[in-house]
Amino acid sequence: MLLPLLGFILLIFFGKKLPRQGDWLASGLMLTSLILSLVLLVTKLSSVPNESISANFEWAIVGSQTISFGIMIDNLAAIMLVVVTLISTLVHFFSMGYMKDDVRYSRYFAYLGFFSFSMLGIVLTNNILLMYVFWELVGVSSYLLIGHWYEKKSASNAANKAFIVNRIGDFGMFIGILILFFSFSTFAFEGIFDSIAAGQLPFGSTGWLTAAGVLIFCGAVGKSAQFPLHVWLPDAMEGPTPVSALIHAATMVAAGVYLVARVFPMLTADALLIIAYIGAITALIAATIAITKFDIKKVLAYSTISQLGYMIMALGVGAYTAGFMHLVTHAAFKAGLFLGAGSVIYAMHKVLHDMKDHQTDAQDIRNMGGLKSKMPVTYWTFLIFTLAISGIPLTSGFLSKDEILAGTLAFSTLNGHWLLPLIGFVVAGLTAFYMFRLLILTFHGKPTDEKRISAIKESPFVMTIPLVVLAALSLFVFYSFNPFGASSGWFYAAMERPLSIVPEMLQPASGAVFYEAVSSVHTVAMILSIVIALGGILFALAVYHWKKVSAEKLAQKAGVLYSGSTSNWYFDEFYNKVFVGGLFSLNKAMRWFDENIIDAIVNGSAVVTQGFATISGWIDNNIVDGLVNATATSADRAGGLLSKIQTGKVQTYLVYIFFSVLVLFVLFI
C-alpha cells in the first residue's frame, strides 16, 4: 500500500515537472502493487488453509493502554487486495486516454494513488480503529476525486453530498467501535473476537452485542450506499468516469461489504437479519429507479447500489461466501460497464466537440443508438458485462448471483422470511431488463442522428485493452470450472464461512445446516434465476428492440409508479424537506428565541440593573456622601473653633491652666 502513497507524494509535489506529468509513474507503481498482490494471493492459497499472516507495531500509548498498528492477511484480505489493485491498475491505464489534456492531469493521478493507498489500508489492517482511520481517508480521497472538476457547481455539490452523507454512517460506526473498546479494552479484531468467544459481552448485555454489530454496519450503510444513505452515489457520477469505475463500482463502495465480512463472526442473528433486510430493500429500491433513467452513468450508479444490496443481503442471510464472491465478480463486470460507458462518452464528447455542439448531452442514451458497428470492441465487451450482471450462464455473475438467490431461498426455508428471496428474484428480473434496455438504446437500433453517429470512432487501445481484460475476468472459468455451480471452485474452497463466536442463543443457523439447506434448493433457485433473467431480457427486447410494446404507454399505465421511479422515489426531496429544511427551520426558531427570549432577558436584566444603579447612585450621592460631607463639615468647624484657642502663646496657655485649676478647685472643694 506504500507504493501508491509514494506515487501520490511524488505527483502532488513534482507531477507537472515529470514527463507526461507522471502518469507512467503512478501507473507503474500501481502495476507493481498488483503483481505483489497476485504473488501474495498465490502464496496464501497454496499455504495452510486460511492461516493469517500478521504483524503488530506499537502506535500509541494512552494511559496504561497500548494501541497497536498491525496488518493481517488472510484469504479474505488477499483476494480483496487483488481486486483493489487490479481495478485500480486498469483504471490508471484507461485514464491515460480518457483524461488526456485534462487541466489537472497530474493531480488526478496523484489522487488516484492516494485513494488506492487508503483503500489498501482498510484491507490490510488488523485493527478496527486503524480501519476507521483509513475509512475516513477513503472518504477524503473520494471527495477529491468526485469534485475533480470543481469548477462545475454540480460536481462540487456532489462531492460535498458524498462526504456529508458518509459522515452520518461513519458516526454510527464510531459509536460501535467505542462500545467494543470500552467493553474489551482493545481495537484488534483478534482481541475482540477472543473476548466474545470467551463469553464476554459489551457491558454484560446481549442487546449491546447486537447494537454494536448494527452500529458497525452503519459504516457500511454509508460507504456502500445502502438504504437510507444511498442518495449520494448517483450524484457522485459527476466525477470523471474512470473514478466512477474505481470508487463506485469495485473498491470504495465494496469497502462496506468487506467490513461486514470482516466482523461477520461477532454479528448476532438479530443483527444479521437487520442487515439482510437493509440489503434487500436497497436492492429493490435502486433497481426500480434504474429502469427509468436515461443518463448512462446514472443507470449504472443505481445498478451498483442494487448489486451492493445483493451482497449485503447475502451476508445477512448467512451466504457469506456467495456475498463476497459477488463482490469480486461484480468488481470486474461493473468496472467494465463503467469503463465501457466512459468509452462511449469519450467518443460522443469528441464528436460533439468537433461538431461544435455544446447542447447535446453526451451521456443521454436517447442521443445514441447504432454504436455497435462504430465501436465493436466496446460493444462486445459491454455485452459480456451485461450478460454477467444479468446472471446468464457461463458468466461469473451467474455463479455468484445464483448462489446468493439459493442462499436467500435456503434462509427462508429455515427461518420463514420469504420476502427476502422474493425480492431477490424480482431484482434479478429487473436487473436483466434495465441492463438490456441500456445496451439496446446505446448500441442497437437506428441512430438518433446519422451524421453524429457516423463520425464516432472506437476508443484508443489504452482504453479498450482494460475492457478486454475485464471482459475475460467476467467469464465463469476464473472462479469455477463448473459453469453451473461455484461451490466446487477454488473460491469457495478459499473463502469458507467463519464460525460464529456469539453466545449460542444469539447465533444464526450454523454453516453446516445452512449449506445443507442451500444444496436442497440450489437447483430450483438456479432454474428460477435463469428463467427470470431471460424473461427480463426478452421483455427489454420486446419493448426497445422489436417495438412490440410501447415504452410510453407502459409509462402512462404505470402512472404514479413511473413518476416515483423517475423522481428517485423522492428521497432527495424528503431529505431536503425534513432534514435540510428542518435544520433551517430549527435555525430560524433558535434565532427567534435568541432575539426575542434570550435578548429580552438580557435587555430586561440590563434595565433592572440600570434602575438599581440609579437608586444606588442617588443613595450614594445624597445619603452616604451627605453623611460623609456632614462629618467633614463638623470636623472642620470644630477645628475652626479649636484653632482660636490654640494661639501658640505660653502666657495664654498659663492663663488657661490657672483658670482650669480654679474651676476644678471650685467643683471639688
XYZ file of C-alpha atoms in Angstrom:
669
model
C 0.000 0.000 0.000
C 3.018 2.285 0.331
C 3.716 2.250 -3.426
C 0.605 4.235 -4.437
C 1.267 6.528 -1.464
C 4.753 7.169 -2.866
C 3.179 7.930 -6.230
C 0.791 10.402 -4.591
C 3.620 12.253 -2.819
C 5.801 12.481 -5.933
C 2.999 13.585 -8.238
C 1.416 16.100 -5.874
C 4.749 17.945 -5.496
C 6.580 17.264 -8.774
C 3.881 15.986 -11.147
C 3.900 18.900 -13.574
C 7.683 18.692 -13.922
C 7.704 14.971 -14.782
C 7.433 13.630 -18.362
C 3.732 13.139 -19.277
C 3.022 14.710 -15.860
C 3.915 11.442 -14.131
C 1.035 9.238 -15.360
C 3.549 6.479 -16.186
C 4.979 6.652 -12.661
C 1.599 6.360 -10.934
C 0.502 3.554 -13.261
C 3.804 1.697 -12.913
C 3.702 1.795 -9.110
C 0.094 0.582 -9.165
C 1.012 -2.232 -11.548
C 3.803 -3.241 -9.163
C 1.286 -3.372 -6.311
C -0.929 -5.609 -8.449
C 1.936 -8.004 -9.175
C 2.827 -8.177 -5.468
C -0.835 -8.799 -4.594
C -1.077 -11.638 -7.134
C 2.092 -13.234 -5.750
C 0.689 -12.888 -2.233
C -2.641 -14.449 -3.226
C -0.986 -17.444 -4.896
C 1.245 -17.871 -1.838
C -1.721 -17.696 0.525
C -3.873 -20.141 -1.416
C -1.033 -22.665 -1.617
C -0.270 -22.456 2.132
C -2.106 -23.791 5.175
C -5.856 -23.157 4.607
C -6.699 -19.594 5.594
C -3.827 -19.208 8.053
C -3.429 -15.477 8.569
C -0.154 -13.575 8.301
C 0.080 -10.792 10.876
C 2.451 -8.233 12.332
C 1.978 -5.616 15.071
C 3.720 -2.310 15.762
C 3.234 -0.041 18.750
C 1.318 3.026 17.585
C 0.277 4.988 20.664
C 0.118 4.693 24.462
C -2.946 6.195 26.160
C -2.641 5.861 29.937
C -1.990 2.183 30.586
C -3.438 1.159 27.214
C -1.147 0.420 24.258
C -2.750 0.811 20.846
C -1.010 -1.176 18.134
C -0.823 -0.671 14.402
C -0.925 -4.009 12.652
C -1.532 -5.836 9.409
C -3.358 -9.110 8.942
C -3.538 -11.017 5.675
C -5.899 -13.953 5.471
C -7.653 -15.252 2.366
C -10.308 -12.547 2.666
C -7.679 -9.788 2.638
C -5.525 -11.459 -0.033
C -8.417 -11.716 -2.503
C -9.552 -8.169 -1.749
C -6.007 -6.890 -2.329
C -6.046 -8.315 -5.847
C -9.491 -6.829 -6.528
C -8.412 -3.342 -5.431
C -5.030 -3.313 -7.171
C -6.393 -4.878 -10.382
C -9.247 -2.419 -10.832
C -7.038 0.493 -9.807
C -4.321 -0.513 -12.286
C -6.785 -0.844 -15.162
C -8.380 2.499 -14.254
C -4.939 4.121 -14.252
C -4.245 2.916 -17.797
C -7.759 3.740 -19.019
C -7.388 7.245 -17.586
C -4.329 7.879 -19.757
C -6.686 8.048 -22.705
C -9.862 9.324 -21.094
C -8.261 12.158 -19.093
C -5.831 13.244 -21.806
C -5.385 17.044 -21.889
C -7.199 17.492 -18.566
C -6.234 20.734 -16.831
C -5.332 18.922 -13.606
C -3.905 15.743 -15.135
C -1.070 15.097 -12.655
C -3.254 15.945 -9.658
C -5.856 13.449 -10.898
C -3.302 10.622 -10.932
C -1.984 11.730 -7.539
C -5.483 11.466 -6.066
C -5.910 8.004 -7.627
C -2.779 6.919 -5.773
C -3.985 8.435 -2.505
C -7.310 6.637 -2.859
C -5.608 3.313 -3.619
C -3.341 3.706 -0.569
C -6.342 4.417 1.671
C -8.344 1.504 0.304
C -5.438 -0.918 0.698
C -5.072 0.294 4.293
C -8.674 -0.765 5.006
C -7.934 -4.205 3.587
C -4.631 -4.791 5.368
C -5.213 -3.531 8.906
C -5.925 -5.915 11.779
C -7.318 -3.146 13.920
C -10.792 -1.625 13.750
C -9.572 1.814 14.873
C -6.952 1.940 12.120
C -9.569 0.657 9.712
C -11.662 3.659 10.729
C -8.707 5.978 10.056
C -8.251 4.572 6.545
C -12.042 4.566 6.174
C -12.031 8.334 6.621
C -9.043 8.744 4.288
C -11.054 6.927 1.616
C -13.829 9.438 2.282
C -11.410 12.343 1.794
C -9.905 10.927 -1.399
C -13.339 10.148 -2.865
C -14.346 13.751 -2.082
C -11.308 14.990 -4.005
C -11.940 12.709 -6.980
C -15.698 13.294 -7.235
C -15.032 17.035 -7.129
C -12.100 16.857 -9.553
C -13.917 19.242 -11.918
C -14.844 21.520 -9.035
C -15.454 24.485 -11.333
C -18.755 22.751 -12.143
C -21.225 23.548 -9.362
C -22.866 20.140 -9.750
C -19.518 18.377 -9.210
C -18.609 20.345 -6.077
C -22.123 19.798 -4.699
C -21.865 16.058 -5.405
C -18.522 15.877 -3.588
C -19.997 17.672 -0.579
C -23.052 15.434 -0.571
C -20.968 12.259 -0.713
C -18.724 13.454 2.098
C -21.537 14.613 4.407
C -23.841 11.611 3.910
C -20.947 9.232 4.563
C -20.151 11.005 7.813
C -23.628 10.113 9.089
C -22.950 6.413 8.677
C -19.398 6.783 9.974
C -20.699 8.391 13.168
C -22.675 5.234 13.917
C -19.625 3.113 13.118
C -17.503 5.160 15.522
C -20.029 4.660 18.346
C -19.893 0.919 17.679
C -16.082 0.982 17.843
C -16.218 2.792 21.194
C -18.659 0.221 22.584
C -16.240 -2.559 21.647
C -13.206 -0.741 23.040
C -14.781 0.166 26.398
C -16.013 -3.416 26.700
C -12.879 -5.314 25.663
C -10.032 -2.731 26.007
C -8.699 -3.497 22.539
C -9.192 -2.406 18.963
C -7.666 -5.533 17.394
C -10.108 -7.814 15.597
C -8.433 -10.872 17.099
C -8.650 -9.488 20.638
C -12.313 -8.506 20.226
C -13.233 -11.905 18.785
C -11.306 -13.767 21.505
C -13.110 -11.803 24.231
C -16.554 -12.523 22.773
C -15.663 -16.186 22.235
C -14.627 -16.358 25.905
C -18.119 -15.292 26.951
C -17.595 -11.569 27.499
C -20.343 -9.245 26.275
C -20.366 -5.460 25.790
C -21.460 -4.080 29.168
C -22.543 -7.621 30.025
C -25.595 -7.485 27.747
C -26.602 -9.476 24.671
C -28.532 -6.437 23.456
C -25.371 -4.345 23.443
C -23.633 -7.002 21.320
C -26.391 -6.753 18.717
C -26.304 -2.954 18.935
C -22.532 -2.895 18.446
C -22.862 -5.045 15.324
C -25.620 -2.873 13.855
C -23.690 0.332 14.639
C -20.561 -1.037 12.954
C -22.795 -1.882 9.995
C -23.829 1.808 9.829
C -20.400 2.487 8.347
C -21.233 0.049 5.550
C -24.636 1.704 5.076
C -22.854 4.964 4.281
C -19.870 3.672 2.334
C -21.787 1.022 0.367
C -24.709 3.384 -0.314
C -27.363 1.297 1.431
C -30.866 2.483 2.259
C -31.436 5.084 3.642
C -27.997 6.639 2.908
C -27.891 5.582 -0.751
C -28.649 9.062 -2.122
C -25.039 10.198 -2.505
C -23.826 7.651 -5.055
C -25.888 8.681 -8.138
C -24.793 12.303 -7.683
C -21.186 11.142 -7.447
C -21.341 10.345 -11.169
C -20.342 13.995 -11.636
C -16.745 12.854 -11.206
C -14.680 11.531 -14.146
C -15.994 8.183 -15.448
C -12.804 6.231 -14.566
C -13.328 7.452 -10.997
C -16.833 6.022 -11.122
C -15.349 2.685 -12.149
C -12.744 2.755 -9.393
C -14.684 4.196 -6.478
C -18.324 3.486 -7.205
C -18.157 0.036 -8.729
C -15.371 -2.050 -7.324
C -13.479 -0.625 -4.378
C -14.813 2.181 -2.165
C -18.432 1.056 -2.197
C -17.285 -2.534 -1.731
C -15.454 -1.487 1.454
C -18.740 -1.676 3.360
C -19.281 -5.251 2.211
C -15.686 -6.067 3.191
C -16.308 -4.557 6.639
C -19.379 -6.748 7.212
C -17.421 -9.802 6.032
C -14.556 -8.920 8.396
C -16.766 -8.596 11.509
C -19.138 -11.403 10.456
C -18.146 -13.770 13.339
C -19.356 -11.280 16.001
C -22.724 -10.496 14.374
C -25.765 -11.917 16.154
C -28.732 -13.459 14.336
C -30.795 -10.308 15.001
C -28.073 -8.043 13.633
C -27.720 -10.230 10.530
C -31.483 -10.151 9.965
C -31.455 -6.333 10.048
C -28.508 -6.358 7.639
C -30.326 -8.761 5.289
C -33.459 -6.624 5.111
C -31.499 -3.395 4.613
C -29.695 -5.060 1.698
C -32.934 -6.383 0.188
C -34.727 -3.027 0.450
C -31.723 -1.280 -1.096
C -31.549 -3.753 -3.985
C -35.248 -3.330 -4.780
C -35.389 0.474 -4.484
C -32.338 1.017 -6.687
C -33.471 -1.482 -9.336
C -36.878 0.175 -9.663
C -35.182 3.554 -10.184
C -32.645 2.276 -12.736
C -35.367 1.143 -15.179
C -36.400 4.742 -15.968
C -33.018 6.529 -16.144
C -31.584 7.792 -19.435
C -28.177 9.007 -18.225
C -25.859 6.074 -18.968
C -23.861 6.608 -15.774
C -26.961 7.080 -13.606
C -28.313 3.706 -14.758
C -25.024 2.092 -13.757
C -24.981 4.015 -10.486
C -28.363 2.690 -9.388
C -27.358 -0.722 -10.686
C -24.320 -0.563 -8.398
C -26.488 0.321 -5.396
C -28.782 -2.595 -6.231
C -25.910 -5.075 -6.572
C -24.358 -3.874 -3.318
C -27.731 -4.535 -1.709
C -27.493 -8.077 -3.090
C -24.104 -8.550 -1.423
C -25.291 -7.151 1.904
C -28.426 -9.301 1.781
C -26.295 -12.371 1.089
C -24.087 -11.726 4.125
C -27.183 -11.084 6.239
C -28.799 -14.420 5.403
C -25.531 -16.263 6.046
C -24.469 -16.800 2.419
C -21.054 -15.439 3.363
C -19.025 -16.912 0.506
C -21.648 -16.050 -2.109
C -21.851 -12.447 -0.906
C -18.106 -11.917 -1.000
C -17.814 -13.764 -4.316
C -20.371 -11.383 -5.797
C -18.205 -8.500 -4.582
C -15.276 -9.947 -6.562
C -17.206 -10.848 -9.726
C -19.162 -7.590 -9.646
C -15.911 -5.636 -9.361
C -14.846 -6.922 -12.783
C -18.052 -6.575 -14.762
C -19.284 -3.357 -13.141
C -15.891 -1.669 -13.539
C -16.068 -2.868 -17.149
C -19.533 -1.390 -17.557
C -18.393 1.976 -16.233
C -15.264 1.972 -18.381
C -17.386 0.900 -21.363
C -19.730 3.791 -20.631
C -16.650 6.002 -20.388
C -15.513 4.786 -23.811
C -18.911 5.732 -25.279
C -18.959 9.116 -23.516
C -15.379 9.807 -24.690
C -16.342 9.103 -28.301
C -19.549 11.139 -28.043
C -17.743 14.109 -26.471
C -15.095 14.079 -29.190
C -17.661 14.111 -32.000
C -19.856 16.735 -30.335
C -16.791 18.920 -29.771
C -15.745 18.590 -33.422
C -19.301 19.483 -34.486
C -19.282 22.446 -32.076
C -22.424 21.018 -30.499
C -22.469 22.136 -26.864
C -26.151 21.416 -26.258
C -26.463 17.661 -26.758
C -25.919 15.552 -23.648
C -23.140 13.059 -24.342
C -24.360 10.791 -21.544
C -28.030 10.557 -22.548
C -28.704 7.181 -24.181
C -31.546 8.783 -26.193
C -28.833 10.630 -28.131
C -27.024 7.410 -29.038
C -28.151 4.270 -30.857
C -26.406 2.360 -33.632
C -22.986 2.385 -31.956
C -22.494 -1.368 -32.324
C -20.760 -1.146 -35.695
C -18.849 2.024 -34.840
C -17.366 0.777 -31.548
C -17.104 -3.031 -31.868
C -14.642 -3.677 -29.014
C -16.629 -1.507 -26.624
C -19.881 -3.168 -27.731
C -18.838 -6.806 -27.426
C -17.159 -6.296 -24.065
C -20.191 -4.297 -22.881
C -22.415 -7.194 -23.960
C -20.351 -9.644 -21.885
C -20.565 -7.345 -18.863
C -24.336 -7.002 -19.357
C -24.790 -10.775 -19.584
C -22.716 -11.174 -16.419
C -24.692 -8.685 -14.347
C -27.926 -10.193 -15.673
C -26.882 -13.588 -14.324
C -26.699 -15.507 -17.602
C -24.856 -18.897 -17.513
C -21.172 -19.071 -18.490
C -20.517 -15.732 -16.795
C -19.075 -15.023 -13.353
C -22.157 -13.029 -12.432
C -24.337 -16.107 -12.879
C -22.214 -18.107 -10.438
C -22.316 -15.557 -7.627
C -25.900 -14.351 -8.140
C -27.159 -17.933 -8.371
C -25.522 -18.750 -5.034
C -26.997 -15.611 -3.429
C -30.515 -16.481 -4.582
C -30.063 -20.053 -3.364
C -28.833 -18.662 -0.036
C -31.853 -16.391 0.432
C -34.182 -19.251 -0.522
C -32.435 -21.559 1.955
C -32.656 -18.897 4.668
C -36.400 -18.580 4.110
C -36.867 -22.347 4.454
C -35.024 -22.242 7.800
C -36.481 -19.008 9.207
C -39.632 -18.263 7.231
C -38.561 -14.880 5.832
C -40.000 -15.413 2.333
C -39.859 -11.721 1.477
C -36.066 -11.888 1.070
C -35.945 -14.474 -1.767
C -38.999 -12.835 -3.377
C -37.162 -9.501 -3.513
C -34.024 -11.284 -4.723
C -35.762 -12.878 -7.717
C -37.715 -9.707 -8.580
C -34.487 -7.688 -8.592
C -32.845 -10.329 -10.799
C -35.560 -9.799 -13.408
C -35.406 -6.007 -13.123
C -31.604 -6.073 -13.484
C -31.759 -8.072 -16.718
C -34.439 -5.714 -18.044
C -32.786 -2.353 -17.354
C -29.314 -3.501 -18.378
C -30.502 -4.771 -21.774
C -32.583 -1.607 -22.112
C -29.324 0.302 -21.669
C -27.459 -1.929 -24.150
C -30.173 -1.726 -26.820
C -30.717 2.032 -26.643
C -26.969 2.702 -26.682
C -25.648 0.261 -29.282
C -28.606 -1.073 -31.296
C -31.397 0.396 -33.336
C -31.396 3.376 -35.625
C -29.047 6.254 -34.699
C -30.818 9.330 -33.396
C -28.508 11.470 -35.538
C -26.912 9.749 -38.544
C -24.297 12.451 -39.066
C -23.188 12.416 -35.416
C -23.074 8.644 -35.037
C -21.313 8.101 -38.379
C -18.410 10.261 -37.162
C -17.876 8.195 -33.999
C -14.768 6.001 -33.805
C -13.579 3.303 -31.433
C -11.611 4.456 -28.391
C -7.788 4.116 -28.385
C -6.091 0.876 -27.307
C -5.127 2.249 -23.911
C -8.875 2.388 -23.189
C -10.060 -0.794 -24.934
C -7.408 -3.165 -23.524
C -8.710 -2.760 -19.935
C -12.197 -3.551 -21.299
C -10.948 -6.789 -22.865
C -9.164 -7.808 -19.638
C -12.267 -7.161 -17.540
C -14.478 -8.980 -20.064
C -12.263 -12.056 -19.784
C -12.465 -11.868 -15.980
C -16.262 -11.788 -16.254
C -16.341 -15.392 -17.505
C -17.054 -18.309 -15.171
C -13.794 -20.184 -15.693
C -11.774 -17.858 -13.447
C -13.820 -18.847 -10.396
C -15.027 -22.390 -11.034
C -14.643 -24.907 -13.827
C -18.286 -25.823 -13.317
C -20.345 -23.178 -15.181
C -23.463 -24.023 -13.142
C -22.031 -24.180 -9.650
C -19.471 -22.091 -7.774
C -19.277 -24.372 -4.744
C -16.854 -26.749 -6.488
C -14.439 -23.976 -7.478
C -11.316 -22.608 -5.816
C -13.117 -19.535 -4.499
C -15.494 -21.495 -2.287
C -12.587 -23.582 -1.033
C -10.605 -20.452 -0.152
C -13.477 -18.483 1.387
C -15.222 -20.682 3.905
C -17.835 -19.068 6.113
C -16.223 -18.242 9.509
C -17.638 -19.723 12.678
C -19.924 -17.547 14.784
C -18.413 -16.616 18.168
C -21.516 -15.066 19.764
C -23.392 -16.894 22.547
C -25.266 -19.934 21.261
C -28.757 -18.474 21.734
C -27.779 -15.474 19.565
C -26.147 -17.423 16.724
C -27.578 -17.708 13.222
C -28.025 -21.154 11.692
C -24.675 -22.927 11.594
C -22.755 -23.142 8.358
C -23.373 -26.877 8.036
C -27.147 -26.505 8.476
C -27.275 -23.506 6.151
C -25.295 -25.091 3.311
C -27.336 -28.279 3.593
C -30.435 -26.134 3.047
C -28.695 -24.371 0.136
C -27.897 -27.666 -1.595
C -31.531 -28.756 -1.283
C -32.868 -25.634 -3.041
C -29.960 -24.885 -5.385
C -31.446 -26.450 -8.490
C -34.792 -24.696 -8.021
C -33.055 -21.364 -7.416
C -30.829 -21.812 -10.486
C -33.739 -22.634 -12.814
C -35.801 -19.746 -11.447
C -32.914 -17.279 -11.768
C -32.239 -18.289 -15.397
C -35.915 -18.134 -16.359
C -36.450 -14.766 -14.656
C -33.278 -13.285 -16.167
C -34.253 -14.474 -19.655
C -37.739 -13.073 -19.085
C -36.273 -9.681 -18.235
C -34.081 -9.754 -21.354
C -36.965 -10.790 -23.634
C -39.166 -8.036 -22.218
C -36.431 -5.457 -22.847
C -36.076 -6.735 -26.439
C -39.852 -6.611 -26.927
C -40.052 -3.015 -25.736
C -36.881 -1.416 -27.097
C -35.690 -3.633 -29.985
C -38.707 -5.317 -31.574
C -41.028 -2.440 -30.524
C -43.843 -4.892 -29.740
C -44.691 -2.951 -26.592
C -44.734 0.837 -26.319
C -42.486 2.191 -23.562
C -44.521 5.400 -23.497
C -47.801 3.538 -22.972
C -46.201 1.446 -20.231
C -45.070 4.637 -18.506
C -48.572 6.099 -18.754
C -50.170 2.969 -17.334
C -47.637 2.849 -14.510
C -48.736 6.358 -13.516
C -47.571 7.230 -10.031
C -45.099 4.330 -10.028
C -43.364 5.734 -13.098
C -43.241 9.266 -11.707
C -41.924 7.899 -8.420
C -39.179 5.969 -10.205
C -38.127 8.925 -12.357
C -38.036 11.079 -9.192
C -35.874 8.541 -7.339
C -38.849 7.849 -5.033
C -38.496 11.416 -3.731
C -35.740 10.549 -1.268
C -33.788 13.729 -2.016
C -36.919 15.856 -1.773
C -37.829 14.198 1.516
C -34.344 14.700 2.967
C -34.227 18.296 1.764
C -37.647 18.984 3.235
C -37.239 17.146 6.538
C -33.542 17.333 7.357
C -32.129 20.260 5.384
C -35.340 22.291 5.605
C -35.824 21.143 9.183
C -32.340 22.325 10.064
C -33.017 25.734 8.532
C -36.345 25.910 10.396
C -34.580 24.980 13.616
C -32.004 27.698 12.941
C -34.780 30.245 12.380
C -36.555 29.156 15.559
C -33.306 29.393 17.523
C -32.676 32.833 16.053
C -36.187 33.977 17.080
C -35.665 32.500 20.541
C -32.302 34.258 20.786
C -33.640 37.625 19.638
C -36.969 37.561 21.495
C -36.342 35.479 24.616
C -32.622 35.474 25.342
C -32.136 39.085 24.244
C -35.294 40.112 26.158
C -33.916 38.505 29.298
C -30.537 40.152 28.753
C -32.081 43.545 27.951
C -34.535 43.236 30.880
C -31.649 42.415 33.169
C -29.880 45.492 31.857
C -32.924 47.713 32.609
C -33.278 46.286 36.131
C -29.563 46.671 36.713
C -29.718 50.259 35.437
C -32.616 51.007 37.845
C -30.725 49.522 40.763
C -27.676 51.519 39.731
C -29.727 54.759 39.616
C -31.152 54.188 43.114
C -27.771 53.166 44.414
C -26.242 56.284 42.864
C -28.902 58.553 44.492
C -28.307 56.898 47.900
C -24.593 57.213 47.444
C -24.772 60.834 46.337
C -27.423 62.059 48.778
C -27.175 59.896 51.893
C -23.758 58.322 52.044
C -21.990 61.336 50.600
C -24.217 63.645 52.777
C -23.148 61.854 55.960
C -19.525 61.916 54.893
C -19.708 65.608 53.967
C -21.578 66.493 57.231
C -18.911 64.717 59.241
C -16.250 66.591 57.355
C -18.058 69.955 57.900
C -18.449 69.291 61.642
C -14.832 68.374 61.959
C -13.882 71.497 60.018
C -15.982 73.739 62.238
C -14.701 72.098 65.414
C -11.218 72.586 64.137
C -12.014 76.254 63.456
C -13.220 76.746 67.000
C -10.243 74.982 68.484
C -7.882 76.965 66.311
C -8.961 80.124 68.175
C -7.896 78.562 71.450
C -4.625 77.188 70.095
C -2.757 80.563 69.941
C 0.783 79.272 70.452
C 1.462 81.809 73.270
C 2.818 80.423 76.597
C 1.210 83.225 78.599
C -2.252 82.364 77.225
C -1.780 78.653 77.991
C -0.724 79.548 81.606
C -3.925 81.583 81.995
C -5.947 78.575 80.666
C -4.233 76.232 83.081
C -4.735 78.568 86.017
C -8.381 79.075 85.095
C -8.915 75.281 84.678
C -7.324 74.594 88.089
C -9.509 77.247 89.641
C -12.662 75.688 88.126
C -11.682 72.182 89.312
C -10.942 73.573 92.785
C -14.414 75.209 92.986
C -16.127 71.981 91.709
C -14.419 69.575 94.074
C -13.770 71.710 97.165
